Amino acid sequence: MNKKPKNSSQGASTLRRGLHIFAALRRAPDGLDINGIARALEMQRTSVYRYVSVLIEEGYAIRDSQTGLYRAVLVSPELADEQTLSIAQLAPAMRRISDQTGDSSFLICRVGSDSLCLHREIGNYPLQVLSVTIGHRQPLGVGAAGLALLAALPADEAEAVIRQNQETLRSYGNMTAAHMRLLVEASRDRGWATIGNTAVSGALGVGVALRDRSGYPRLAISVSCILDRMPAARQRSIADLIRREIGEAA
């Protein structure tokens, strides 16, 4: 009987452990620290750190600089590289947006029928809406940036997303597919999105989509705060502010 080469066996074992860590991160949308991964997989912390470092280097995981938690990146490494460039380009504009509004700003992209938070900046107002963290995923449309992105999609593509999410939408303020269609239509009419009491109870967000050179929506930026701080006039001024800052960052 032929024996497998030792190096081949070790390589398979190494790959398996890396995949187990990636799977553990996928099962924890809020993220895990090194200790949490080590406990879940009964591995040594030093070994976990080495594997996680490789996953980050190759674009399969990210570390939230604010919480220190690690999350899986459920996109290709090539797209992760594009996202990294987008964050570097847009983070300064988001910082200015949060400084001027006093509220948190968020950068999201689309991953299938979901939105994925790529970056956030925190404002200086004492009460911030911070439930959406870097790496957080939710159905496309239940947050302001996701709604802006959904509304900017071609009509048939947006409808396919809504149909795919129609069951999970109910977990977000009893949202229905019919109501989501109304929100999408209103967002298209005004050119920016606003939505409240869905992803985060008691909060309202304003979102604006960013299109690539072909006109296709790739990213969106939103500002969220408590309902009392977002009357209609302020919603419009924040949408205009996001547009100005995006234009300068482009």
Coordinates of C-alpha atoms in Angstrom, one line a residue:
M1 CA 0.0 0.0 0.0
N2 CA 1.3 3.4 -1.0
K3 CA 1.7 5.9 1.9
K4 CA 0.9 9.5 1.5
P5 CA 3.9 11.8 1.6
K6 CA 4.4 13.3 5.0
N7 CA 4.4 16.9 3.6
S8 CA 1.1 16.2 1.8
S9 CA -0.5 15.1 5.0
Q10 CA 0.7 18.0 6.9
G11 CA -0.4 20.4 4.2
A12 CA -3.9 18.9 4.3
S13 CA -4.0 19.2 8.0
T14 CA -2.9 22.8 7.9
L15 CA -5.6 23.7 5.3
R16 CA -8.2 21.9 7.3
R17 CA -7.4 23.9 10.5
G18 CA -7.5 27.2 8.5
L19 CA -10.9 26.2 7.0
H20 CA -12.2 25.4 10.5
I21 CA -11.2 28.9 11.7
F22 CA -12.8 30.5 8.7
A23 CA -16.0 28.5 9.3
A24 CA -16.0 29.6 13.0
L25 CA -15.8 33.2 11.9
R26 CA -18.6 32.8 9.4
R27 CA -20.8 31.4 12.2
A28 CA -20.1 34.5 14.3
P29 CA -21.4 37.6 12.4
D30 CA -20.6 39.8 15.4
G31 CA -17.0 38.6 15.3
L32 CA -14.6 36.6 17.6
D33 CA -11.4 37.4 19.3
I34 CA -8.4 35.0 19.4
N35 CA -9.5 33.5 22.7
G36 CA -13.0 32.9 21.4
I37 CA -11.7 31.1 18.4
A38 CA -9.3 29.1 20.4
R39 CA -12.0 28.0 22.8
A40 CA -14.5 27.1 20.0
L41 CA -11.9 24.9 18.2
E42 CA -9.9 23.8 21.2
M43 CA -6.7 25.2 19.7
Q44 CA -3.7 27.0 21.1
R45 CA -4.0 30.8 21.0
T46 CA -0.6 31.1 19.2
S47 CA -1.7 28.7 16.5
V48 CA -5.0 30.5 16.1
Y49 CA -3.2 33.9 15.7
R50 CA -0.9 32.5 13.0
Y51 CA -3.9 31.2 11.0
V52 CA -6.0 34.3 11.4
S53 CA -3.0 36.4 10.3
V54 CA -2.8 34.5 7.1
L55 CA -6.6 34.8 6.5
I56 CA -6.3 38.5 6.9
E57 CA -3.3 38.8 4.6
E58 CA -5.1 36.8 1.9
G59 CA -8.3 38.8 2.2
Y60 CA -10.6 36.2 3.8
A61 CA -10.9 37.9 7.2
I62 CA -10.8 41.4 8.7
R63 CA -10.2 42.8 12.1
D64 CA -12.4 45.6 13.4
S65 CA -10.0 48.2 14.7
Q66 CA -12.6 49.5 17.2
T67 CA -13.7 46.2 18.8
G68 CA -10.6 44.1 18.1
L69 CA -12.8 41.2 16.8
Y70 CA -12.2 39.2 13.7
R71 CA -14.8 38.5 11.1
A72 CA -14.9 36.5 7.9
V73 CA -15.0 38.3 4.6
L74 CA -17.5 36.5 2.5
V75 CA -16.3 37.8 -0.9
S76 CA -13.4 36.9 -3.1
P77 CA -9.9 38.2 -2.1
E78 CA -9.8 40.2 -5.4
L79 CA -13.0 42.0 -4.3
A80 CA -11.6 42.4 -0.8
D81 CA -8.6 44.3 -2.4
E82 CA -11.0 46.6 -4.2
Q83 CA -12.9 47.2 -0.9
T84 CA -9.6 48.0 0.8
L85 CA -8.9 50.7 -1.8
S86 CA -12.4 52.0 -1.4
I87 CA -12.1 52.3 2.3
A88 CA -8.7 54.1 2.0
Q89 CA -10.3 56.6 -0.5
L90 CA -13.6 57.2 1.3
A91 CA -12.6 57.1 5.0
P92 CA -11.4 60.7 5.0
A93 CA -14.7 61.9 3.5
M94 CA -16.6 59.8 6.0
R95 CA -14.6 61.4 8.8
R96 CA -15.6 64.8 7.6
I97 CA -19.2 63.8 7.4
S98 CA -19.2 62.5 10.9
D99 CA -17.4 65.6 12.2
Q100 CA -19.9 67.9 10.5
T101 CA -23.0 66.0 11.5
G102 CA -21.9 64.7 14.9
D103 CA -23.3 61.3 13.9
S104 CA -21.9 57.9 12.8
S105 CA -21.3 57.2 9.1
F106 CA -21.2 53.8 7.4
L107 CA -19.7 52.4 4.2
I108 CA -21.4 49.3 2.8
C109 CA -21.2 47.1 -0.2
R110 CA -23.4 44.4 -1.6
V111 CA -22.7 40.7 -1.0
G112 CA -25.4 38.7 -2.8
S113 CA -28.7 39.7 -1.3
D114 CA -27.1 41.3 1.8
S115 CA -25.2 44.4 2.7
L116 CA -21.8 44.2 4.3
C117 CA -20.4 47.1 6.4
L118 CA -16.9 47.8 5.3
H119 CA -16.1 50.9 7.5
R120 CA -17.6 53.3 10.0
E121 CA -16.7 56.6 11.5
I122 CA -18.1 57.7 14.9
G123 CA -19.4 61.2 15.5
N124 CA -19.0 63.4 18.6
Y125 CA -22.7 63.6 19.6
P126 CA -23.1 61.9 23.1
L127 CA -25.6 59.3 21.8
Q128 CA -24.4 57.3 18.8
V129 CA -26.0 54.5 16.7
L130 CA -23.3 51.8 16.8
S131 CA -25.2 48.6 16.4
V132 CA -23.9 48.1 12.9
T133 CA -20.2 47.3 13.1
I134 CA -17.5 46.6 10.5
G135 CA -18.2 43.2 9.0
H136 CA -21.9 43.3 10.0
R137 CA -24.3 41.7 7.4
Q138 CA -28.0 42.2 7.0
P139 CA -30.6 42.0 4.2
L140 CA -30.0 44.6 1.5
G141 CA -32.5 47.4 2.1
V142 CA -33.1 47.3 5.9
G143 CA -30.5 49.9 6.5
A144 CA -30.2 53.3 4.9
A145 CA -27.0 52.6 2.9
G146 CA -28.4 49.2 1.8
L147 CA -31.7 50.8 0.8
A148 CA -29.8 53.4 -1.3
L149 CA -27.9 50.6 -3.0
L150 CA -31.0 48.5 -3.5
A151 CA -32.9 51.4 -5.1
A152 CA -29.9 52.2 -7.4
L153 CA -29.9 48.7 -8.8
P154 CA -31.6 47.9 -12.1
A155 CA -35.3 47.3 -11.4
D156 CA -35.3 43.6 -12.2
E157 CA -32.2 43.0 -10.1
A158 CA -33.6 44.9 -7.2
E159 CA -36.8 42.9 -7.4
A160 CA -34.9 39.6 -7.4
V161 CA -33.1 40.7 -4.2
I162 CA -36.4 41.6 -2.5
R163 CA -37.9 38.3 -3.4
Q164 CA -34.9 36.4 -2.1
N165 CA -35.1 38.3 1.2
Q166 CA -38.8 38.4 1.7
E167 CA -38.8 35.8 4.6
T168 CA -35.8 37.3 6.5
L169 CA -37.1 40.9 6.1
R170 CA -39.8 40.1 8.8
S171 CA -37.1 40.0 11.4
Y172 CA -36.4 43.7 10.9
G173 CA -39.4 45.7 12.2
N174 CA -41.9 43.3 10.6
M175 CA -40.7 44.6 7.2
T176 CA -42.6 43.1 4.2
A177 CA -41.6 42.8 0.6
A178 CA -44.4 45.1 -0.4
H179 CA -43.2 47.8 2.1
M180 CA -39.7 47.4 0.9
R181 CA -40.8 48.0 -2.7
L182 CA -42.5 51.2 -1.6
L183 CA -39.3 52.3 0.2
V184 CA -37.3 51.5 -3.0
E185 CA -39.6 53.5 -5.2
A186 CA -39.5 56.5 -2.8
S187 CA -35.7 56.4 -2.7
R188 CA -35.6 56.4 -6.5
D189 CA -37.9 59.4 -6.7
R190 CA -35.9 61.5 -4.2
G191 CA -32.4 60.3 -5.2
W192 CA -31.4 59.2 -1.8
A193 CA -32.7 56.8 0.9
T194 CA -34.1 57.2 4.4
I195 CA -35.3 54.4 6.7
G196 CA -35.9 54.1 10.4
N197 CA -36.8 51.5 13.1
T198 CA -35.8 48.5 11.1
A199 CA -32.1 47.5 11.5
V200 CA -31.9 49.5 14.7
S201 CA -35.0 50.4 16.7
G202 CA -35.3 54.1 17.5
A203 CA -32.8 55.2 14.9
L204 CA -33.1 56.7 11.4
G205 CA -30.6 56.8 8.6
V206 CA -30.0 58.6 5.4
G207 CA -28.1 56.8 2.6
V208 CA -26.6 57.7 -0.8
A209 CA -25.3 55.2 -3.4
L210 CA -22.0 55.5 -5.2
R211 CA -21.8 54.4 -8.8
D212 CA -18.8 53.2 -10.8
R213 CA -17.8 54.6 -14.1
S214 CA -20.4 52.5 -15.9
G215 CA -23.2 53.8 -13.7
Y216 CA -23.6 50.6 -11.7
P217 CA -24.0 51.0 -7.9
R218 CA -21.1 49.4 -6.0
L219 CA -21.0 51.1 -2.6
A220 CA -23.2 53.4 -0.4
I221 CA -22.6 55.7 2.5
S222 CA -25.1 56.4 5.2
V223 CA -25.4 58.6 8.4
S224 CA -27.5 57.2 11.2
C225 CA -28.7 58.8 14.5
I226 CA -31.7 58.7 16.9
L227 CA -35.0 59.7 15.4
D228 CA -35.3 63.0 17.3
R229 CA -32.1 64.2 15.5
M230 CA -33.4 63.5 12.0
P231 CA -36.3 65.8 10.9
A232 CA -37.0 65.9 7.2
A233 CA -35.0 69.1 6.6
R234 CA -31.9 67.6 8.2
Q235 CA -32.3 64.4 6.2
R236 CA -32.1 66.3 3.0
S237 CA -29.1 68.4 4.2
I238 CA -27.2 65.2 5.2
A239 CA -27.9 63.6 1.8
D240 CA -26.5 66.8 0.1
L241 CA -23.5 66.6 2.5
I242 CA -22.7 63.0 1.6
R243 CA -23.0 63.8 -2.1
R244 CA -20.6 66.7 -1.8
E245 CA -18.0 64.7 0.2
I246 CA -18.3 61.7 -2.2
G247 CA -17.8 64.0 -5.2
E248 CA -14.6 65.4 -3.6
A249 CA -13.3 61.9 -2.7
A250 CA -14.0 60.5 -6.2

